[in-house]
Tab-separated table of C-alpha atoms in Angstrom:
chain	number	residue	atom	x	y	z
K	219	MET	CA	142.497	67.959	113.642
K	220	ALA	CA	142.589	70.578	110.956
K	221	GLN	CA	140.353	73.575	111.517
K	222	GLN	CA	137.286	73.548	109.333
K	223	PRO	CA	137.172	76.453	106.886
K	224	GLU	CA	134.454	79.034	107.457
K	225	VAL	CA	131.479	78.605	105.164
K	226	TYR	CA	129.977	81.935	104.201
K	227	GLN	CA	126.203	82.094	103.988
K	228	ASN	CA	123.716	84.734	102.909
K	229	ILE	CA	120.199	85.207	104.149
K	230	ARG	CA	117.602	87.868	103.454
K	231	ILE	CA	115.200	88.751	106.224
K	232	PRO	CA	111.884	90.526	105.562
K	233	PRO	CA	111.892	93.976	107.159
K	234	ILE	CA	108.434	93.626	108.744
K	235	GLY	CA	106.531	91.563	111.244
K	236	ASN	CA	103.781	92.189	113.747
K	237	LEU	CA	104.481	94.302	116.779
K	238	ASN	CA	105.362	91.824	119.548
K	239	ASN	CA	106.515	93.711	122.656
K	240	ARG	CA	106.527	91.260	125.546
K	241	LEU	CA	106.080	94.226	127.906
K	242	ALA	CA	103.505	96.996	127.750
K	243	SER	CA	106.309	99.399	126.832
K	244	ALA	CA	108.370	99.533	123.652
K	245	ALA	CA	111.615	98.725	125.510
K	246	LYS	CA	112.044	95.198	124.167
K	247	ASP	CA	111.309	93.153	121.066
K	248	GLN	CA	110.190	93.966	117.556
K	249	ILE	CA	108.747	97.399	116.842
K	250	PHE	CA	108.265	99.686	113.849
K	251	TYR	CA	107.779	103.465	114.103
K	252	ASN	CA	106.351	105.777	111.432
K	253	LEU	CA	106.207	103.228	108.659
K	254	ILE	CA	103.603	101.525	106.483
K	255	PRO	CA	103.987	97.886	105.354
K	256	GLU	CA	103.353	96.856	101.777
K	257	SER	CA	103.127	93.332	100.454
K	258	ILE	CA	102.930	92.139	96.862
K	259	VAL	CA	101.742	88.578	96.331
K	260	ASN	CA	102.907	86.745	93.221
K	261	LYS	CA	99.806	84.805	92.229
K	262	HIS	CA	101.857	82.440	90.086
K	263	THR	CA	104.429	81.361	92.691
K	264	GLY	CA	102.519	82.164	95.866
K	265	GLY	CA	105.469	84.167	97.137
K	266	THR	CA	105.068	87.462	98.967
K	267	TYR	CA	107.340	90.474	98.556
K	268	ILE	CA	107.236	92.809	101.566
K	269	SER	CA	108.522	96.375	101.944
K	270	LEU	CA	108.346	99.141	104.523
K	271	ILE	CA	107.720	102.724	103.450
K	272	LYS	CA	107.928	105.896	105.482
K	273	ARG	CA	104.616	107.529	106.369
K	274	GLY	CA	103.696	110.936	105.001
K	275	ALA	CA	104.121	114.128	106.997
K	276	PHE	CA	101.747	116.106	109.189
K	277	VAL	CA	102.024	119.557	107.654
K	278	ALA	CA	100.445	122.720	109.102
K	279	ASP	CA	97.588	123.702	106.801
K	280	THR	CA	95.423	126.311	108.549
K	281	THR	CA	95.844	128.406	111.668
K	282	VAL	CA	92.314	128.566	113.044
K	283	ILE	CA	93.167	130.587	116.133
K	284	ALA	CA	96.539	132.074	117.029
K	285	GLY	CA	97.530	131.127	120.538
K	286	GLY	CA	95.752	127.792	120.358
K	287	GLY	CA	93.284	126.058	122.646
K	288	ALA	CA	91.872	122.607	123.302
K	289	GLY	CA	91.012	120.873	120.021
K	290	ARG	CA	87.637	119.141	120.448
K	291	GLY	CA	86.369	118.069	117.016
K	292	ILE	CA	86.609	118.641	113.260
K	293	TYR	CA	84.342	118.069	110.247
K	294	TYR	CA	84.625	118.935	106.561
K	295	TRP	CA	81.198	119.714	105.086
K	296	ASP	CA	81.160	119.419	101.318
K	297	LYS	CA	77.873	121.357	101.139
K	298	THR	CA	79.789	124.519	102.013
K	299	GLY	CA	83.347	123.445	101.188
K	300	LYS	CA	84.395	124.514	104.683
K	301	THR	CA	86.068	122.793	107.588
K	302	TYR	CA	84.261	123.184	110.913
K	303	SER	CA	86.220	122.822	114.114
K	304	VAL	CA	85.720	123.344	117.812
K	305	ILE	CA	88.626	124.790	119.775
K	306	ALA	CA	88.042	125.434	123.474
K	307	ASN	CA	84.567	127.020	123.619
K	308	ARG	CA	84.502	128.386	120.070
K	309	VAL	CA	82.992	126.967	116.869
K	310	TYR	CA	84.811	127.903	113.659
K	311	ALA	CA	83.944	127.675	109.977
K	312	ASP	CA	87.413	127.553	108.431
K	313	THR	CA	89.018	130.418	110.357
K	314	THR	CA	85.862	132.408	111.099
K	315	ASP	CA	84.575	132.379	114.666
K	316	LYS	CA	80.872	131.476	114.527
K	317	TYR	CA	79.642	130.619	118.015
K	318	THR	CA	80.513	130.400	121.706
K	319	LEU	CA	79.669	127.196	123.586
K	320	THR	CA	79.031	126.900	127.316
K	321	THR	CA	81.575	124.067	127.473
K	322	SER	CA	85.298	124.310	126.758
K	323	THR	CA	86.569	120.737	127.105
K	324	GLY	CA	85.550	117.273	125.942
K	325	THR	CA	84.782	115.799	122.540
K	326	CYS	CA	82.399	117.546	120.167
K	327	TRP	CA	80.633	115.316	117.638
K	328	PHE	CA	79.362	116.257	114.192
K	329	CYS	CA	76.870	114.525	111.913
K	330	GLU	CA	75.328	115.657	108.667
K	331	ASP	CA	71.590	115.678	108.096
K	332	THR	CA	71.227	115.267	104.337
K	333	GLY	CA	67.418	115.444	104.385
K	334	PRO	CA	65.269	118.494	103.609
K	335	SER	CA	66.784	120.478	106.493
K	336	ASN	CA	70.306	120.145	105.025
K	337	THR	CA	72.061	120.982	108.274
K	338	LEU	CA	75.192	120.043	110.156
K	339	ILE	CA	74.497	118.837	113.707
K	340	LEU	CA	76.948	119.474	116.524
K	341	SER	CA	76.877	118.107	120.076
K	342	ASP	CA	79.241	119.095	122.885
K	343	GLY	CA	77.771	116.574	125.322
K	344	THR	CA	75.680	119.254	127.013
K	345	ASP	CA	73.773	120.926	124.176
K	346	LEU	CA	72.825	120.165	120.587
K	347	PHE	CA	73.247	122.670	117.749
K	348	SER	CA	72.306	122.950	114.093
K	349	ILE	CA	74.550	124.706	111.574
K	350	SER	CA	73.021	125.957	108.340
K	351	THR	CA	74.781	126.181	104.989
K	352	ALA	CA	74.973	129.946	105.699
K	353	ASP	CA	77.003	129.083	108.839
K	354	VAL	CA	74.263	130.150	111.232
K	355	VAL	CA	74.693	128.176	114.462
K	356	THR	CA	71.448	127.573	116.375
K	357	ASP	CA	71.211	126.169	119.877
K	358	ILE	CA	68.400	123.608	119.858
K	359	VAL	CA	66.409	124.586	122.944
K	360	ASP	CA	63.315	122.420	122.538
K	361	GLY	CA	62.298	121.346	126.042
K	362	ASP	CA	61.842	117.750	124.894
K	363	LEU	CA	65.467	117.417	123.783
K	364	PRO	CA	67.060	115.138	126.398
K	365	ALA	CA	69.693	116.470	128.750
K	366	GLY	CA	73.249	115.507	127.853
K	367	PRO	CA	72.747	114.475	124.198
K	368	ILE	CA	75.826	112.618	122.973
K	369	THR	CA	77.127	111.027	119.753
K	370	PRO	CA	74.434	112.238	117.317
K	371	VAL	CA	73.718	110.226	114.161
K	372	ALA	CA	71.450	111.083	111.255
K	373	MET	CA	69.298	108.587	109.391
K	374	ASN	CA	66.214	108.877	107.158
K	375	GLY	CA	65.449	112.461	108.175
K	376	TYR	CA	65.842	111.911	111.911
K	377	ILE	CA	68.593	112.906	114.333
K	378	PHE	CA	69.225	110.293	117.013
K	379	VAL	CA	71.124	110.970	120.243
K	380	ALA	CA	71.962	108.899	123.280
K	381	LYS	CA	70.822	110.444	126.547
K	382	ALA	CA	73.862	110.461	128.820
K	383	THR	CA	73.881	107.980	131.773
K	384	THR	CA	70.731	106.188	130.519
K	385	ASP	CA	69.812	103.465	128.024
K	386	ASP	CA	67.550	105.807	126.042
K	387	ILE	CA	67.825	106.716	122.353
K	388	HIS	CA	65.918	109.907	121.524
K	389	ASN	CA	65.057	111.191	118.065
K	390	SER	CA	64.037	114.479	116.515
K	391	ASP	CA	60.831	114.953	114.602
K	392	LEU	CA	60.989	113.852	110.972
K	393	ALA	CA	62.852	116.339	108.751
K	394	ALA	CA	62.996	118.782	111.678
K	395	PRO	CA	66.269	118.504	113.634
K	396	THR	CA	65.342	121.421	115.916
K	397	ALA	CA	61.963	119.894	116.931
K	398	TRP	CA	61.733	117.090	119.507
K	399	THR	CA	58.854	115.213	121.147
K	400	SER	CA	59.019	113.833	124.682
K	401	THR	CA	57.649	110.409	123.674
K	402	SER	CA	60.005	109.969	120.721
K	403	PHE	CA	62.500	107.589	122.264
K	404	LEU	CA	63.117	103.924	123.051
K	405	SER	CA	65.457	102.071	125.357
K	406	SER	CA	68.241	99.650	124.468
K	407	GLU	CA	67.148	97.264	127.183
K	408	MET	CA	67.803	93.763	125.877
K	409	TYR	CA	70.584	93.759	128.461
K	410	SER	CA	70.695	95.858	131.611
K	411	ASP	CA	73.183	98.486	130.479
K	412	THR	CA	74.019	102.179	130.115
K	413	LEU	CA	74.614	103.710	126.700
K	414	VAL	CA	78.121	104.915	125.909
K	415	GLY	CA	77.493	106.090	122.358
K	416	LEU	CA	75.701	105.686	119.031
K	417	ASN	CA	76.982	105.052	115.547
K	418	ARG	CA	75.468	104.092	112.221
K	419	VAL	CA	76.199	101.530	109.531
K	420	GLY	CA	73.893	101.385	106.520
K	421	PRO	CA	70.263	101.051	107.669
K	422	TYR	CA	71.192	100.425	111.310
K	423	VAL	CA	71.610	102.724	114.281
K	424	ILE	CA	74.075	100.940	116.554
K	425	ALA	CA	73.757	101.497	120.304
K	426	PHE	CA	76.960	100.762	122.208
K	427	GLY	CA	76.593	100.222	125.933
K	428	LYS	CA	79.212	99.552	128.567
K	429	LEU	CA	78.463	95.829	128.398
K	430	SER	CA	76.536	95.215	125.184
K	431	THR	CA	75.734	96.373	121.650
K	432	GLU	CA	72.278	96.488	120.062
K	433	PHE	CA	71.074	97.253	116.535
K	434	PHE	CA	68.011	99.232	115.467
K	435	TYR	CA	66.415	99.908	112.088
K	436	ASP	CA	63.796	102.379	110.876
K	437	ASN	CA	60.458	100.600	111.198
K	438	ALA	CA	58.439	103.758	110.324
K	439	ASN	CA	56.434	103.502	113.543
K	440	PRO	CA	53.629	106.112	113.527
K	441	THR	CA	54.228	107.142	117.167
K	442	GLY	CA	57.159	107.113	119.555
K	443	SER	CA	60.499	106.168	118.125
K	444	PRO	CA	60.668	105.107	114.466
K	445	LEU	CA	63.232	102.497	115.474
K	446	LYS	CA	62.765	98.782	116.052
K	447	ARG	CA	65.317	96.498	117.658
K	448	GLN	CA	67.025	93.813	115.548
K	449	ASP	CA	66.747	91.208	118.299
K	450	SER	CA	68.672	88.465	116.533
K	451	VAL	CA	72.062	90.215	116.575
K	452	ALA	CA	72.423	91.807	120.024
K	453	LEU	CA	76.045	91.403	121.176
K	454	ARG	CA	77.656	90.956	124.578
K	455	ILE	CA	80.465	93.293	123.588
K	456	GLY	CA	80.608	96.715	125.226
K	457	LEU	CA	82.374	99.952	124.337
K	458	THR	CA	85.317	100.705	126.635
K	459	ALA	CA	86.412	103.978	125.027
K	460	ARG	CA	83.657	106.057	123.414
K	461	ASP	CA	86.020	108.128	121.268
K	462	SER	CA	87.858	105.065	119.980
K	463	MET	CA	84.989	104.513	117.515
K	464	ALA	CA	86.020	105.108	113.903
K	465	LEU	CA	84.014	104.264	110.803
K	466	SER	CA	85.333	103.041	107.447
K	467	GLY	CA	82.665	102.108	104.916
K	468	LYS	CA	80.463	99.569	106.693
K	469	THR	CA	83.015	98.735	109.376
K	470	ILE	CA	83.334	100.321	112.820
K	471	PHE	CA	86.545	99.953	114.794
K	472	PHE	CA	86.550	100.435	118.568
K	473	VAL	CA	88.146	99.510	121.887
K	474	GLY	CA	85.699	97.234	123.651
K	475	ASN	CA	85.252	94.317	125.981
K	476	ALA	CA	83.517	90.973	125.590
K	477	GLN	CA	82.661	90.449	129.262
K	478	THR	CA	85.579	88.066	129.648
K	479	GLY	CA	87.986	90.436	131.378
K	480	GLU	CA	90.415	92.703	129.578
K	481	SER	CA	89.651	95.031	126.665
K	482	SER	CA	90.673	94.541	123.044
K	483	VAL	CA	90.265	96.294	119.699
K	484	PHE	CA	87.324	95.023	117.677
K	485	LYS	CA	85.926	95.620	114.258
K	486	LEU	CA	82.211	95.451	113.624
K	487	GLU	CA	81.823	94.592	109.955
K	488	GLY	CA	78.168	95.046	109.140
K	489	LEU	CA	76.594	93.196	112.066
K	490	THR	CA	79.488	90.787	112.661
K	491	PRO	CA	82.151	91.521	115.290
K	492	SER	CA	85.715	90.204	115.357
K	493	LYS	CA	88.772	90.914	117.461
K	494	ILE	CA	91.677	92.511	115.574
K	495	SER	CA	94.141	93.295	118.352
K	496	THR	CA	96.889	90.803	119.130
K	497	GLU	CA	97.858	89.664	122.616
K	498	TYR	CA	100.727	92.160	122.458
K	499	VAL	CA	98.405	95.063	121.670
K	500	ASP	CA	96.017	93.898	124.382
K	501	ARG	CA	98.886	94.028	126.871
K	502	ILE	CA	99.453	97.679	125.988
K	503	LEU	CA	95.733	98.391	126.431
K	504	ILE	CA	95.718	96.676	129.825
K	505	ASN	CA	98.560	98.887	130.986
K	506	GLU	CA	96.445	101.986	130.308
K	507	GLY	CA	94.302	101.134	133.325
K	508	SER	CA	91.457	103.614	133.843
K	509	SER	CA	92.980	105.890	131.182
K	510	LEU	CA	91.857	103.418	128.517
K	511	SER	CA	88.374	104.940	128.576
K	512	SER	CA	90.001	108.132	127.238
K	513	ALA	CA	91.562	106.422	124.194
K	514	MET	CA	90.967	108.394	120.996
K	515	ALA	CA	90.942	107.137	117.428
K	516	TRP	CA	90.410	108.136	113.822
K	517	ILE	CA	90.705	106.416	110.486
K	518	CYS	CA	92.284	107.447	107.198
K	519	HIS	CA	93.270	106.181	103.770
K	520	HIS	CA	96.945	107.015	103.281
K	521	LYS	CA	99.462	105.852	100.675
K	522	GLY	CA	97.009	103.225	99.472
K	523	HIS	CA	96.327	101.828	102.949
K	524	THR	CA	93.371	102.176	105.291
K	525	LEU	CA	94.680	102.845	108.784
K	526	TYR	CA	93.042	102.889	112.223
K	527	VAL	CA	95.005	105.348	114.358
K	528	LEU	CA	94.615	104.853	118.127
K	529	ASN	CA	96.025	107.362	120.624
K	530	LEU	CA	96.773	106.139	124.155
K	531	SER	CA	97.422	108.982	126.572
K	532	SER	CA	98.907	107.062	129.501
K	533	ALA	CA	101.455	105.236	127.343
K	534	SER	CA	102.031	108.381	125.241
K	535	ARG	CA	101.805	106.010	122.304
K	536	THR	CA	99.968	105.882	118.970
K	537	LEU	CA	99.153	102.398	117.710
K	538	VAL	CA	98.246	102.038	114.037
K	539	TYR	CA	96.377	99.092	112.558
K	540	ASP	CA	96.796	98.558	108.817
K	541	LEU	CA	93.532	97.038	107.590
K	542	ASP	CA	95.051	95.954	104.284
K	543	GLU	CA	98.032	94.155	105.781
K	544	ASP	CA	96.422	93.093	109.101
K	545	LEU	CA	99.417	94.461	110.995
K	546	TRP	CA	99.955	96.755	113.982
K	547	LEU	CA	102.697	99.398	114.059
K	548	ASP	CA	103.537	102.582	115.959
K	549	TRP	CA	103.411	106.150	114.732
K	550	SER	CA	104.777	109.036	116.741
K	551	SER	CA	105.461	112.719	116.868
K	552	ASN	CA	108.961	114.083	117.422
K	553	SER	CA	109.526	115.699	120.815
K	554	ALA	CA	113.209	116.566	121.307
K	555	SER	CA	114.143	113.471	119.241
K	556	ALA	CA	111.894	111.224	121.338
K	557	HIS	CA	108.794	109.315	120.225
K	558	VAL	CA	105.567	110.663	121.744
K	559	VAL	CA	101.862	110.183	121.021
K	560	LEU	CA	100.530	111.990	117.946
K	561	PRO	CA	98.960	115.304	119.059
K	562	TYR	CA	95.874	114.819	116.871
K	563	ASN	CA	92.757	113.175	118.308
K	564	TYR	CA	90.286	114.216	115.590
K	565	ALA	CA	90.367	113.864	111.804
K	566	THR	CA	88.155	114.421	108.788
K	567	GLN	CA	88.387	113.896	105.050
K	568	GLY	CA	88.688	117.267	103.368
K	569	ALA	CA	88.388	118.300	99.729
K	570	ASN	CA	89.910	115.902	97.166
K	571	GLY	CA	90.435	113.208	99.796
K	572	THR	CA	92.880	115.243	101.885
K	573	ILE	CA	93.184	113.972	105.465
K	574	LEU	CA	92.842	116.887	107.894
K	575	VAL	CA	93.628	116.564	111.596
K	576	LEU	CA	93.030	119.024	114.417
K	577	HIS	CA	95.933	119.639	116.781
K	578	ASN	CA	95.106	119.033	120.428
K	579	THR	CA	96.444	122.385	121.648
K	580	ASP	CA	97.996	124.763	119.079
K	581	GLY	CA	94.817	125.923	117.276
K	582	LYS	CA	95.940	124.601	113.878
K	583	ILE	CA	94.630	122.138	111.336
K	584	TYR	CA	97.244	119.890	109.739
K	585	LYS	CA	97.100	117.698	106.667
K	586	LEU	CA	98.656	114.275	106.235
K	587	ASP	CA	100.704	114.772	103.076
K	588	SER	CA	102.053	111.724	101.208
K	589	ALA	CA	104.503	113.837	99.202
K	590	VAL	CA	106.272	115.431	102.185
K	591	ASN	CA	108.911	113.672	104.281
K	592	GLN	CA	109.194	115.863	107.370
K	593	ASP	CA	106.530	116.935	109.862
K	594	THR	CA	106.046	120.590	110.680
K	595	ALA	CA	107.013	119.535	114.231
K	596	GLY	CA	110.375	118.258	112.979
K	597	ALA	CA	111.972	115.135	111.553
K	598	ILE	CA	109.892	111.984	111.241
K	599	LEU	CA	111.660	109.511	113.496
K	600	VAL	CA	111.634	106.210	111.648
K	601	LYS	CA	112.700	103.355	113.882
K	602	ILE	CA	112.970	99.615	113.302
K	603	VAL	CA	113.915	97.180	116.033
K	604	THR	CA	113.996	93.546	114.968
K	605	SER	CA	113.209	90.458	116.957
K	606	LYS	CA	116.203	88.484	118.212
K	607	ILE	CA	117.717	86.655	115.238
K	608	ASP	CA	119.475	83.326	115.848
K	609	LEU	CA	119.215	81.889	112.319
K	610	ASN	CA	117.443	78.832	113.732
K	611	ASN	CA	120.245	77.573	115.957
K	612	ASP	CA	122.259	78.483	119.047
K	613	LYS	CA	125.652	78.179	117.384
K	614	LYS	CA	128.137	80.995	117.538
K	615	LYS	CA	127.891	83.047	114.359
K	616	ARG	CA	130.271	85.575	112.866
K	617	LEU	CA	128.587	88.447	111.026
K	618	HIS	CA	130.728	89.576	108.116
K	619	ARG	CA	128.332	92.039	106.553
K	620	PHE	CA	124.986	93.657	107.252
K	621	MET	CA	123.257	95.189	104.229
K	622	LEU	CA	120.058	97.173	103.953
K	623	ILE	CA	118.177	96.560	100.706
K	624	THR	CA	116.477	99.792	99.600
K	625	ASP	CA	115.528	101.383	96.259
K	626	ASP	CA	116.551	104.417	94.243
K	627	GLU	CA	113.717	106.502	95.693
K	628	SER	CA	115.253	106.308	99.168
K	629	SER	CA	117.956	108.704	100.292
K	630	GLY	CA	119.700	110.092	103.347
K	631	SER	CA	121.319	107.942	105.990
K	632	VAL	CA	120.388	105.289	108.532
K	633	THR	CA	122.125	104.636	111.824
K	634	LEU	CA	122.626	101.017	112.859
K	635	ASP	CA	123.389	99.387	116.191
K	636	TRP	CA	122.610	96.016	117.737
K	637	THR	CA	122.134	94.105	120.983
K	638	ASP	CA	123.272	90.618	121.953
K	639	ASP	CA	121.890	90.642	125.524
K	640	ASP	CA	118.109	90.740	125.111
K	641	TYR	CA	117.905	94.506	124.472
K	642	GLY	CA	119.855	95.294	127.629
K	643	THR	CA	122.708	97.196	125.960
K	644	PHE	CA	123.429	98.267	122.400
K	645	SER	CA	126.643	98.509	120.417
K	646	SER	CA	128.250	101.679	119.188
K	647	THR	CA	126.455	103.236	116.217
K	648	ARG	CA	127.373	102.932	112.576
K	649	THR	CA	126.019	105.173	109.821
K	650	LEU	CA	124.881	103.703	106.519
K	651	ASP	CA	124.581	105.932	103.455
K	652	ILE	CA	121.415	104.957	101.591
K	653	THR	CA	122.414	106.848	98.447
K	654	THR	CA	125.424	104.580	97.882
K	655	ARG	CA	125.426	101.037	99.288
K	656	PRO	CA	124.035	100.880	102.821
K	657	TYR	CA	126.138	98.173	104.466
K	658	ALA	CA	128.468	97.554	107.390
K	659	ASN	CA	131.319	95.010	107.644
K	660	ASN	CA	133.023	93.059	110.446
K	661	MET	CA	130.290	93.060	113.060
K	662	GLY	CA	131.673	90.421	115.414
K	663	TYR	CA	130.244	87.253	116.904
K	664	PHE	CA	126.786	86.488	118.247
K	665	ARG	CA	124.353	83.726	119.066
K	666	ARG	CA	121.160	85.802	119.152
K	667	ARG	CA	121.167	89.381	117.908
K	668	ALA	CA	118.592	92.126	117.361
K	669	PHE	CA	119.240	95.162	115.179
K	670	ARG	CA	118.070	98.744	115.537
K	671	LEU	CA	117.774	101.128	112.583
K	672	LEU	CA	117.016	104.848	112.819
K	673	HIS	CA	116.231	107.250	109.980
K	674	SER	CA	115.405	110.933	110.513
K	675	THR	CA	116.430	112.444	107.183
K	676	ASN	CA	114.051	114.754	105.329
K	677	ALA	CA	113.842	112.210	102.510
K	678	PRO	CA	111.743	109.238	101.363
K	679	LEU	CA	112.559	105.751	102.597
K	680	ARG	CA	111.616	102.298	101.381
K	681	ILE	CA	113.206	99.187	102.868
K	682	ASP	CA	112.816	95.897	101.048
K	683	ALA	CA	114.972	93.536	103.125
K	684	ILE	CA	117.886	93.052	105.491
K	685	GLU	CA	120.697	90.872	104.137
K	686	LEU	CA	123.156	89.107	106.427
K	687	ASN	CA	126.430	87.560	105.279
K	688	TYR	CA	127.671	85.256	108.049
K	689	SER	CA	129.477	82.071	108.954
K	690	GLU	CA	128.825	79.536	111.716
K	691	GLY	CA	131.071	77.796	114.152
K	692	GLU	CA	130.638	74.211	115.393
K	693	HIS	CA	129.317	75.252	118.829
């Protein structure tokens, strides 16, 4: 029988999909590092055009203290045009040392009282402080202030704090953040629980416990707490990681649990909760074990996307959820050409929408700059690993050409290798020049193949598709 001639075929594969590591590590399956997905929907045809773009760079902006120290919190206050940060036991206004705390570790929370007092409130978990527009820091020493005030929120002229290890929400006197009354509190006791932290959305103070979440509104009560419980919307969802809370508009994102076992990432949109983590993300959270309670998060609007950035210390991994695309990816910092967790646990929006982040140890504030393509720490390590591609059959395929579809804004080079044995071993590396035509020829036979692409050039990158030119055998 005469041999059948090879029939050449072309297929274009979208460059993006949801993170789907079967393990808690990034050793196998599809993963994307230091990228942002973008999709354009054609409303006439219903088709979707998807690209991947490189994230912006973390660029050193301000050295607050030479020699560094533990970064504990950051807040840009537009009333003064200054950025306030806590490093070790010192409070800074921009680079000016303003106050010494009795604590030197742990998160410090800020909230802004926009009422008549016009103050910035700071809590280090042990004490509560007010900061005036003249940068005078005052320790609030009222004897009726509860011990261990955490996660302060401001609403309608009051400052509310959770009293650590209790279910009590205390409040300041009206329009007087330094004055407190012993009877001005109420308990979040619809469920037997201990408060983990407070937040606020619109007219509601939200009390997160270990096992539940309750909502309170200002009922203008003449005595005691001004708050009244919104009984109809109490939730059996607790807060697993206090510092995973991040607010965007009227939506709070957090790592929590629904009393059904393992933790997940939730969003609380108004008063309605929903789970946003996938089973693959949940698997990574599970692997954190007890370290999950130390997960840290912040939120930013970057390159047209709103992103929830979640740092996991045990995995040394930063997971990023793109709210606009409903996709999870990984970001990382470069440590000797290896991916490690981003070294920024706290962020704030600075002047003109600039995203400022406080380094965990080096005493510097960095900005996330869309126009820069290399971090101060070194090259941004862009990495794409695809799922195993079999082109919908188990026949033996011959790959004649691999081509990366990019645009004229991209430059530099990409290295390419591949695996045919379930990510066990990878081929030798080929280098594709993006500035010419990034392709490779004569790439052998396979049945199921995954590709790995690496880009570390100080240059922009946008990937629109992967194109494969191949032929199939009969078996």
